[in-house]
Amino acid sequence: AALSSDQVASLATEALASLDGTQVNGLASEDLAAMSSAQVASLATEALASLDGTQVDGLASEDLAAMSSTQVAALATDALASLDGTQVDGLASEDLAAMSSTQVAALATDAVASLDGTQVNGLASEDLAAMSSTQVAALTTEALASLDGTQVNGLASEDLAAMSSTQVAALTTEALASL
């Protein structure tokens, strides 16, 4: 018989750390939601890599914040694509830096829109180049203002065309000079 969410939430971090990907595949989003952030962070990187988009719906921003950058980068592209803006608030710039450009491009537009100026410091020009114009246009003026010249080199003309004049004006002089 499967464990209930309450039973999963009562497991010690040592027990959770010993679960492999196959075992974690048996967890539902409700089970992950019932776990503490410390319990989520205790899961092995391989186990976290096996989570799918439905399962990660049970993760809170605090859970993502408790995970290491290696653990976040191990999440599958479909799992990252299902994160919403509130969940992404738990990501640090180091987490975004650890992700591949494909993973960054998989983030939902509302998740990208919630990234702040500190978080986007983790994006490389390749990450911005991989994002759609819709995603780039969803970035806040604060986030765009924190981009440096190297990062802005990843923007295409379509990205700039999709941005509002306020967003373009938020780019620093250094960033604009690099275009």
mmCIF file with all atom_site columns, N, CA, C and O in Angstrom, residues 88-127:
data_model
loop_
_atom_site.group_PDB
_atom_site.id
_atom_site.type_symbol
_atom_site.label_atom_id
_atom_site.label_alt_id
_atom_site.label_comp_id
_atom_site.label_asym_id
_atom_site.label_entity_id
_atom_site.label_seq_id
_atom_site.pdbx_PDB_ins_code
_atom_site.Cartn_x
_atom_site.Cartn_y
_atom_site.Cartn_z
_atom_site.occupancy
_atom_site.B_iso_or_equiv
_atom_site.pdbx_formal_charge
_atom_site.auth_seq_id
_atom_site.auth_comp_id
_atom_site.auth_asym_id
_atom_site.auth_atom_id
_atom_site.pdbx_PDB_model_num
ATOM 1   N N  . VAL A 1 88  ? 9.010  30.207 -8.548  1.00 0.00 ? 88  VAL A N  1
ATOM 2   C CA . VAL A 1 88  ? 10.296 30.689 -9.057  1.00 0.00 ? 88  VAL A CA 1
ATOM 3   C C  . VAL A 1 88  ? 10.907 31.736 -8.130  1.00 0.00 ? 88  VAL A C  1
ATOM 4   O O  . VAL A 1 88  ? 12.118 31.933 -8.129  1.00 0.00 ? 88  VAL A O  1
ATOM 5   N N  . ASP A 1 89  ? 10.084 32.368 -7.308  1.00 0.00 ? 89  ASP A N  1
ATOM 6   C CA . ASP A 1 89  ? 10.616 33.321 -6.339  1.00 0.00 ? 89  ASP A CA 1
ATOM 7   C C  . ASP A 1 89  ? 11.646 32.672 -5.414  1.00 0.00 ? 89  ASP A C  1
ATOM 8   O O  . ASP A 1 89  ? 12.484 33.366 -4.842  1.00 0.00 ? 89  ASP A O  1
ATOM 9   N N  . GLY A 1 90  ? 11.605 31.354 -5.294  1.00 0.00 ? 90  GLY A N  1
ATOM 10  C CA . GLY A 1 90  ? 12.558 30.640 -4.451  1.00 0.00 ? 90  GLY A CA 1
ATOM 11  C C  . GLY A 1 90  ? 13.897 30.378 -5.108  1.00 0.00 ? 90  GLY A C  1
ATOM 12  O O  . GLY A 1 90  ? 14.826 29.898 -4.455  1.00 0.00 ? 90  GLY A O  1
ATOM 13  N N  . LEU A 1 91  ? 14.013 30.677 -6.394  1.00 0.00 ? 91  LEU A N  1
ATOM 14  C CA . LEU A 1 91  ? 15.281 30.446 -7.089  1.00 0.00 ? 91  LEU A CA 1
ATOM 15  C C  . LEU A 1 91  ? 16.245 31.600 -6.849  1.00 0.00 ? 91  LEU A C  1
ATOM 16  O O  . LEU A 1 91  ? 15.855 32.758 -6.851  1.00 0.00 ? 91  LEU A O  1
ATOM 17  N N  . ALA A 1 92  ? 17.515 31.264 -6.676  1.00 0.00 ? 92  ALA A N  1
ATOM 18  C CA . ALA A 1 92  ? 18.570 32.277 -6.541  1.00 0.00 ? 92  ALA A CA 1
ATOM 19  C C  . ALA A 1 92  ? 19.269 32.433 -7.882  1.00 0.00 ? 92  ALA A C  1
ATOM 20  O O  . ALA A 1 92  ? 19.112 31.594 -8.781  1.00 0.00 ? 92  ALA A O  1
ATOM 21  N N  . SER A 1 93  ? 20.040 33.484 -8.017  1.00 0.00 ? 93  SER A N  1
ATOM 22  C CA . SER A 1 93  ? 20.774 33.698 -9.269  1.00 0.00 ? 93  SER A CA 1
ATOM 23  C C  . SER A 1 93  ? 21.703 32.521 -9.550  1.00 0.00 ? 93  SER A C  1
ATOM 24  O O  . SER A 1 93  ? 21.898 32.131 -10.703 1.00 0.00 ? 93  SER A O  1
ATOM 25  N N  . GLU A 1 94  ? 22.242 31.913 -8.494  1.00 0.00 ? 94  GLU A N  1
ATOM 26  C CA . GLU A 1 94  ? 23.114 30.751 -8.665  1.00 0.00 ? 94  GLU A CA 1
ATOM 27  C C  . GLU A 1 94  ? 22.367 29.563 -9.260  1.00 0.00 ? 94  GLU A C  1
ATOM 28  O O  . GLU A 1 94  ? 22.936 28.778 -10.007 1.00 0.00 ? 94  GLU A O  1
ATOM 29  N N  . ASP A 1 95  ? 21.090 29.440 -8.899  1.00 0.00 ? 95  ASP A N  1
ATOM 30  C CA . ASP A 1 95  ? 20.264 28.356 -9.452  1.00 0.00 ? 95  ASP A CA 1
ATOM 31  C C  . ASP A 1 95  ? 20.059 28.560 -10.950 1.00 0.00 ? 95  ASP A C  1
ATOM 32  O O  . ASP A 1 95  ? 20.179 27.619 -11.741 1.00 0.00 ? 95  ASP A O  1
ATOM 33  N N  . LEU A 1 96  ? 19.749 29.798 -11.343 1.00 0.00 ? 96  LEU A N  1
ATOM 34  C CA . LEU A 1 96  ? 19.556 30.093 -12.766 1.00 0.00 ? 96  LEU A CA 1
ATOM 35  C C  . LEU A 1 96  ? 20.867 29.898 -13.530 1.00 0.00 ? 96  LEU A C  1
ATOM 36  O O  . LEU A 1 96  ? 20.857 29.407 -14.659 1.00 0.00 ? 96  LEU A O  1
ATOM 37  N N  . ALA A 1 97  ? 21.978 30.271 -12.921 1.00 0.00 ? 97  ALA A N  1
ATOM 38  C CA . ALA A 1 97  ? 23.276 30.102 -13.575 1.00 0.00 ? 97  ALA A CA 1
ATOM 39  C C  . ALA A 1 97  ? 23.606 28.626 -13.780 1.00 0.00 ? 97  ALA A C  1
ATOM 40  O O  . ALA A 1 97  ? 24.263 28.266 -14.766 1.00 0.00 ? 97  ALA A O  1
ATOM 41  N N  . ALA A 1 98  ? 23.142 27.781 -12.884 1.00 0.00 ? 98  ALA A N  1
ATOM 42  C CA . ALA A 1 98  ? 23.421 26.344 -12.978 1.00 0.00 ? 98  ALA A CA 1
ATOM 43  C C  . ALA A 1 98  ? 22.548 25.642 -14.018 1.00 0.00 ? 98  ALA A C  1
ATOM 44  O O  . ALA A 1 98  ? 22.881 24.552 -14.481 1.00 0.00 ? 98  ALA A O  1
ATOM 45  N N  . MET A 1 99  ? 21.440 26.275 -14.380 1.00 0.00 ? 99  MET A N  1
ATOM 46  C CA . MET A 1 99  ? 20.526 25.679 -15.353 1.00 0.00 ? 99  MET A CA 1
ATOM 47  C C  . MET A 1 99  ? 21.063 25.853 -16.767 1.00 0.00 ? 99  MET A C  1
ATOM 48  O O  . MET A 1 99  ? 21.770 26.813 -17.054 1.00 0.00 ? 99  MET A O  1
ATOM 49  N N  . SER A 1 100 ? 20.707 24.938 -17.647 1.00 0.00 ? 100 SER A N  1
ATOM 50  C CA . SER A 1 100 ? 21.085 25.068 -19.057 1.00 0.00 ? 100 SER A CA 1
ATOM 51  C C  . SER A 1 100 ? 20.181 26.100 -19.724 1.00 0.00 ? 100 SER A C  1
ATOM 52  O O  . SER A 1 100 ? 19.109 26.449 -19.204 1.00 0.00 ? 100 SER A O  1
ATOM 53  N N  . SER A 1 101 ? 20.613 26.586 -20.874 1.00 0.00 ? 101 SER A N  1
ATOM 54  C CA . SER A 1 101 ? 19.785 27.534 -21.629 1.00 0.00 ? 101 SER A CA 1
ATOM 55  C C  . SER A 1 101 ? 18.447 26.920 -22.008 1.00 0.00 ? 101 SER A C  1
ATOM 56  O O  . SER A 1 101 ? 17.419 27.601 -22.019 1.00 0.00 ? 101 SER A O  1
ATOM 57  N N  . THR A 1 102 ? 18.446 25.630 -22.301 1.00 0.00 ? 102 THR A N  1
ATOM 58  C CA . THR A 1 102 ? 17.197 24.928 -22.630 1.00 0.00 ? 102 THR A CA 1
ATOM 59  C C  . THR A 1 102 ? 16.251 24.940 -21.431 1.00 0.00 ? 102 THR A C  1
ATOM 60  O O  . THR A 1 102 ? 15.040 25.148 -21.589 1.00 0.00 ? 102 THR A O  1
ATOM 61  N N  . GLN A 1 103 ? 16.808 24.745 -20.232 1.00 0.00 ? 103 GLN A N  1
ATOM 62  C CA . GLN A 1 103 ? 15.985 24.765 -19.032 1.00 0.00 ? 103 GLN A CA 1
ATOM 63  C C  . GLN A 1 103 ? 15.420 26.166 -18.783 1.00 0.00 ? 103 GLN A C  1
ATOM 64  O O  . GLN A 1 103 ? 14.250 26.320 -18.444 1.00 0.00 ? 103 GLN A O  1
ATOM 65  N N  . VAL A 1 104 ? 16.263 27.184 -18.948 1.00 0.00 ? 104 VAL A N  1
ATOM 66  C CA . VAL A 1 104 ? 15.794 28.561 -18.740 1.00 0.00 ? 104 VAL A CA 1
ATOM 67  C C  . VAL A 1 104 ? 14.688 28.889 -19.737 1.00 0.00 ? 104 VAL A C  1
ATOM 68  O O  . VAL A 1 104 ? 13.652 29.461 -19.375 1.00 0.00 ? 104 VAL A O  1
ATOM 69  N N  . ALA A 1 105 ? 14.875 28.499 -20.982 1.00 0.00 ? 105 ALA A N  1
ATOM 70  C CA . ALA A 1 105 ? 13.873 28.774 -22.014 1.00 0.00 ? 105 ALA A CA 1
ATOM 71  C C  . ALA A 1 105 ? 12.572 28.027 -21.765 1.00 0.00 ? 105 ALA A C  1
ATOM 72  O O  . ALA A 1 105 ? 11.519 28.434 -22.261 1.00 0.00 ? 105 ALA A O  1
ATOM 73  N N  . ALA A 1 106 ? 12.622 26.965 -20.983 1.00 0.00 ? 106 ALA A N  1
ATOM 74  C CA . ALA A 1 106 ? 11.416 26.188 -20.681 1.00 0.00 ? 106 ALA A CA 1
ATOM 75  C C  . ALA A 1 106 ? 10.546 26.853 -19.613 1.00 0.00 ? 106 ALA A C  1
ATOM 76  O O  . ALA A 1 106 ? 9.376  26.480 -19.455 1.00 0.00 ? 106 ALA A O  1
ATOM 77  N N  . LEU A 1 107 ? 11.105 27.810 -18.878 1.00 0.00 ? 107 LEU A N  1
ATOM 78  C CA . LEU A 1 107 ? 10.316 28.459 -17.829 1.00 0.00 ? 107 LEU A CA 1
ATOM 79  C C  . LEU A 1 107 ? 9.091  29.146 -18.444 1.00 0.00 ? 107 LEU A C  1
ATOM 80  O O  . LEU A 1 107 ? 9.177  29.752 -19.502 1.00 0.00 ? 107 LEU A O  1
ATOM 81  N N  . ALA A 1 108 ? 7.979  29.039 -17.755 1.00 0.00 ? 108 ALA A N  1
ATOM 82  C CA . ALA A 1 108 ? 6.739  29.673 -18.217 1.00 0.00 ? 108 ALA A CA 1
ATOM 83  C C  . ALA A 1 108 ? 6.911  31.191 -18.190 1.00 0.00 ? 108 ALA A C  1
ATOM 84  O O  . ALA A 1 108 ? 7.701  31.722 -17.393 1.00 0.00 ? 108 ALA A O  1
ATOM 85  N N  . THR A 1 109 ? 6.178  31.860 -19.034 1.00 0.00 ? 109 THR A N  1
ATOM 86  C CA . THR A 1 109 ? 6.281  33.322 -19.121 1.00 0.00 ? 109 THR A CA 1
ATOM 87  C C  . THR A 1 109 ? 5.972  33.979 -17.780 1.00 0.00 ? 109 THR A C  1
ATOM 88  O O  . THR A 1 109 ? 6.651  34.933 -17.389 1.00 0.00 ? 109 THR A O  1
ATOM 89  N N  . ASP A 1 110 ? 4.968  33.473 -17.043 1.00 0.00 ? 110 ASP A N  1
ATOM 90  C CA . ASP A 1 110 ? 4.663  34.085 -15.741 1.00 0.00 ? 110 ASP A CA 1
ATOM 91  C C  . ASP A 1 110 ? 5.781  33.841 -14.739 1.00 0.00 ? 110 ASP A C  1
ATOM 92  O O  . ASP A 1 110 ? 6.005  34.660 -13.846 1.00 0.00 ? 110 ASP A O  1
ATOM 93  N N  . ALA A 1 111 ? 6.512  32.757 -14.899 1.00 0.00 ? 111 ALA A N  1
ATOM 94  C CA . ALA A 1 111 ? 7.665  32.500 -14.028 1.00 0.00 ? 111 ALA A CA 1
ATOM 95  C C  . ALA A 1 111 ? 8.783  33.480 -14.359 1.00 0.00 ? 111 ALA A C  1
ATOM 96  O O  . ALA A 1 111 ? 9.406  34.057 -13.451 1.00 0.00 ? 111 ALA A O  1
ATOM 97  N N  . VAL A 1 112 ? 9.030  33.700 -15.638 1.00 0.00 ? 112 VAL A N  1
ATOM 98  C CA . VAL A 1 112 ? 10.061 34.659 -16.061 1.00 0.00 ? 112 VAL A CA 1
ATOM 99  C C  . VAL A 1 112 ? 9.693  36.060 -15.572 1.00 0.00 ? 112 VAL A C  1
ATOM 100 O O  . VAL A 1 112 ? 10.551 36.814 -15.105 1.00 0.00 ? 112 VAL A O  1
ATOM 101 N N  . ALA A 1 113 ? 8.416  36.394 -15.644 1.00 0.00 ? 113 ALA A N  1
ATOM 102 C CA . ALA A 1 113 ? 7.961  37.723 -15.222 1.00 0.00 ? 113 ALA A CA 1
ATOM 103 C C  . ALA A 1 113 ? 8.186  37.976 -13.739 1.00 0.00 ? 113 ALA A C  1
ATOM 104 O O  . ALA A 1 113 ? 8.280  39.133 -13.311 1.00 0.00 ? 113 ALA A O  1
ATOM 105 N N  . SER A 1 114 ? 8.306  36.923 -12.963 1.00 0.00 ? 114 SER A N  1
ATOM 106 C CA . SER A 1 114 ? 8.498  37.108 -11.520 1.00 0.00 ? 114 SER A CA 1
ATOM 107 C C  . SER A 1 114 ? 9.970  37.216 -11.126 1.00 0.00 ? 114 SER A C  1
ATOM 108 O O  . SER A 1 114 ? 10.281 37.495 -9.968  1.00 0.00 ? 114 SER A O  1
ATOM 109 N N  . LEU A 1 115 ? 10.885 37.006 -12.072 1.00 0.00 ? 115 LEU A N  1
ATOM 110 C CA . LEU A 1 115 ? 12.311 37.101 -11.749 1.00 0.00 ? 115 LEU A CA 1
ATOM 111 C C  . LEU A 1 115 ? 12.681 38.545 -11.436 1.00 0.00 ? 115 LEU A C  1
ATOM 112 O O  . LEU A 1 115 ? 12.277 39.459 -12.141 1.00 0.00 ? 115 LEU A O  1
ATOM 113 N N  . ASP A 1 116 ? 13.464 38.732 -10.384 1.00 0.00 ? 116 ASP A N  1
ATOM 114 C CA . ASP A 1 116 ? 13.877 40.089 -10.021 1.00 0.00 ? 116 ASP A CA 1
ATOM 115 C C  . ASP A 1 116 ? 15.300 40.376 -10.510 1.00 0.00 ? 116 ASP A C  1
ATOM 116 O O  . ASP A 1 116 ? 15.951 39.527 -11.118 1.00 0.00 ? 116 ASP A O  1
ATOM 117 N N  . GLY A 1 117 ? 15.751 41.573 -10.224 1.00 0.00 ? 117 GLY A N  1
ATOM 118 C CA . GLY A 1 117 ? 17.057 42.014 -10.683 1.00 0.00 ? 117 GLY A CA 1
ATOM 119 C C  . GLY A 1 117 ? 18.201 41.163 -10.180 1.00 0.00 ? 117 GLY A C  1
ATOM 120 O O  . GLY A 1 117 ? 19.182 40.933 -10.899 1.00 0.00 ? 117 GLY A O  1
ATOM 121 N N  . THR A 1 118 ? 18.108 40.688 -8.960  1.00 0.00 ? 118 THR A N  1
ATOM 122 C CA . THR A 1 118 ? 19.161 39.830 -8.406  1.00 0.00 ? 118 THR A CA 1
ATOM 123 C C  . THR A 1 118 ? 19.161 38.465 -9.086  1.00 0.00 ? 118 THR A C  1
ATOM 124 O O  . THR A 1 118 ? 20.215 37.940 -9.433  1.00 0.00 ? 118 THR A O  1
ATOM 125 N N  . GLN A 1 119 ? 17.980 37.902 -9.286  1.00 0.00 ? 119 GLN A N  1
ATOM 126 C CA . GLN A 1 119 ? 17.885 36.588 -9.903  1.00 0.00 ? 119 GLN A CA 1
ATOM 127 C C  . GLN A 1 119 ? 18.436 36.579 -11.325 1.00 0.00 ? 119 GLN A C  1
ATOM 128 O O  . GLN A 1 119 ? 19.156 35.666 -11.705 1.00 0.00 ? 119 GLN A O  1
ATOM 129 N N  . VAL A 1 120 ? 18.113 37.595 -12.125 1.00 0.00 ? 120 VAL A N  1
ATOM 130 C CA . VAL A 1 120 ? 18.548 37.583 -13.521 1.00 0.00 ? 120 VAL A CA 1
ATOM 131 C C  . VAL A 1 120 ? 20.049 37.761 -13.676 1.00 0.00 ? 120 VAL A C  1
ATOM 132 O O  . VAL A 1 120 ? 20.593 37.518 -14.751 1.00 0.00 ? 120 VAL A O  1
ATOM 133 N N  . ASN A 1 121 ? 20.725 38.138 -12.601 1.00 0.00 ? 121 ASN A N  1
ATOM 134 C CA . ASN A 1 121 ? 22.187 38.200 -12.664 1.00 0.00 ? 121 ASN A CA 1
ATOM 135 C C  . ASN A 1 121 ? 22.781 36.825 -12.939 1.00 0.00 ? 121 ASN A C  1
ATOM 136 O O  . ASN A 1 121 ? 23.922 36.726 -13.383 1.00 0.00 ? 121 ASN A O  1
ATOM 137 N N  . GLY A 1 122 ? 22.014 35.769 -12.700 1.00 0.00 ? 122 GLY A N  1
ATOM 138 C CA . GLY A 1 122 ? 22.467 34.415 -12.973 1.00 0.00 ? 122 GLY A CA 1
ATOM 139 C C  . GLY A 1 122 ? 22.289 33.993 -14.418 1.00 0.00 ? 122 GLY A C  1
ATOM 140 O O  . GLY A 1 122 ? 22.734 32.911 -14.812 1.00 0.00 ? 122 GLY A O  1
ATOM 141 N N  . LEU A 1 123 ? 21.633 34.814 -15.219 1.00 0.00 ? 123 LEU A N  1
ATOM 142 C CA . LEU A 1 123 ? 21.408 34.462 -16.619 1.00 0.00 ? 123 LEU A CA 1
ATOM 143 C C  . LEU A 1 123 ? 22.612 34.844 -17.476 1.00 0.00 ? 123 LEU A C  1
ATOM 144 O O  . LEU A 1 123 ? 23.173 35.925 -17.322 1.00 0.00 ? 123 LEU A O  1
ATOM 145 N N  . ALA A 1 124 ? 22.978 33.965 -18.378 1.00 0.00 ? 124 ALA A N  1
ATOM 146 C CA . ALA A 1 124 ? 24.040 34.252 -19.343 1.00 0.00 ? 124 ALA A CA 1
ATOM 147 C C  . ALA A 1 124 ? 23.401 34.750 -20.631 1.00 0.00 ? 124 ALA A C  1
ATOM 148 O O  . ALA A 1 124 ? 22.186 34.615 -20.830 1.00 0.00 ? 124 ALA A O  1
ATOM 149 N N  . SER A 1 125 ? 24.211 35.316 -21.511 1.00 0.00 ? 125 SER A N  1
ATOM 150 C CA . SER A 1 125 ? 23.682 35.797 -22.790 1.00 0.00 ? 125 SER A CA 1
ATOM 151 C C  . SER A 1 125 ? 23.023 34.652 -23.559 1.00 0.00 ? 125 SER A C  1
ATOM 152 O O  . SER A 1 125 ? 22.016 34.849 -24.237 1.00 0.00 ? 125 SER A O  1
ATOM 153 N N  . GLU A 1 126 ? 23.577 33.431 -23.409 1.00 0.00 ? 126 GLU A N  1
ATOM 154 C CA . GLU A 1 126 ? 23.000 32.259 -24.081 1.00 0.00 ? 126 GLU A CA 1
ATOM 155 C C  . GLU A 1 126 ? 21.597 31.953 -23.568 1.00 0.00 ? 126 GLU A C  1
ATOM 156 O O  . GLU A 1 126 ? 20.733 31.493 -24.319 1.00 0.00 ? 126 GLU A O  1
ATOM 157 N N  . ASP A 1 127 ? 21.381 32.206 -22.275 1.00 0.00 ? 127 ASP A N  1
ATOM 158 C CA . ASP A 1 127 ? 20.056 31.976 -21.690 1.00 0.00 ? 127 ASP A CA 1
ATOM 159 C C  . ASP A 1 127 ? 19.042 32.960 -22.264 1.00 0.00 ? 127 ASP A C  1
ATOM 160 O O  . ASP A 1 127 ? 17.923 32.584 -22.612 1.00 0.00 ? 127 ASP A O  1
#
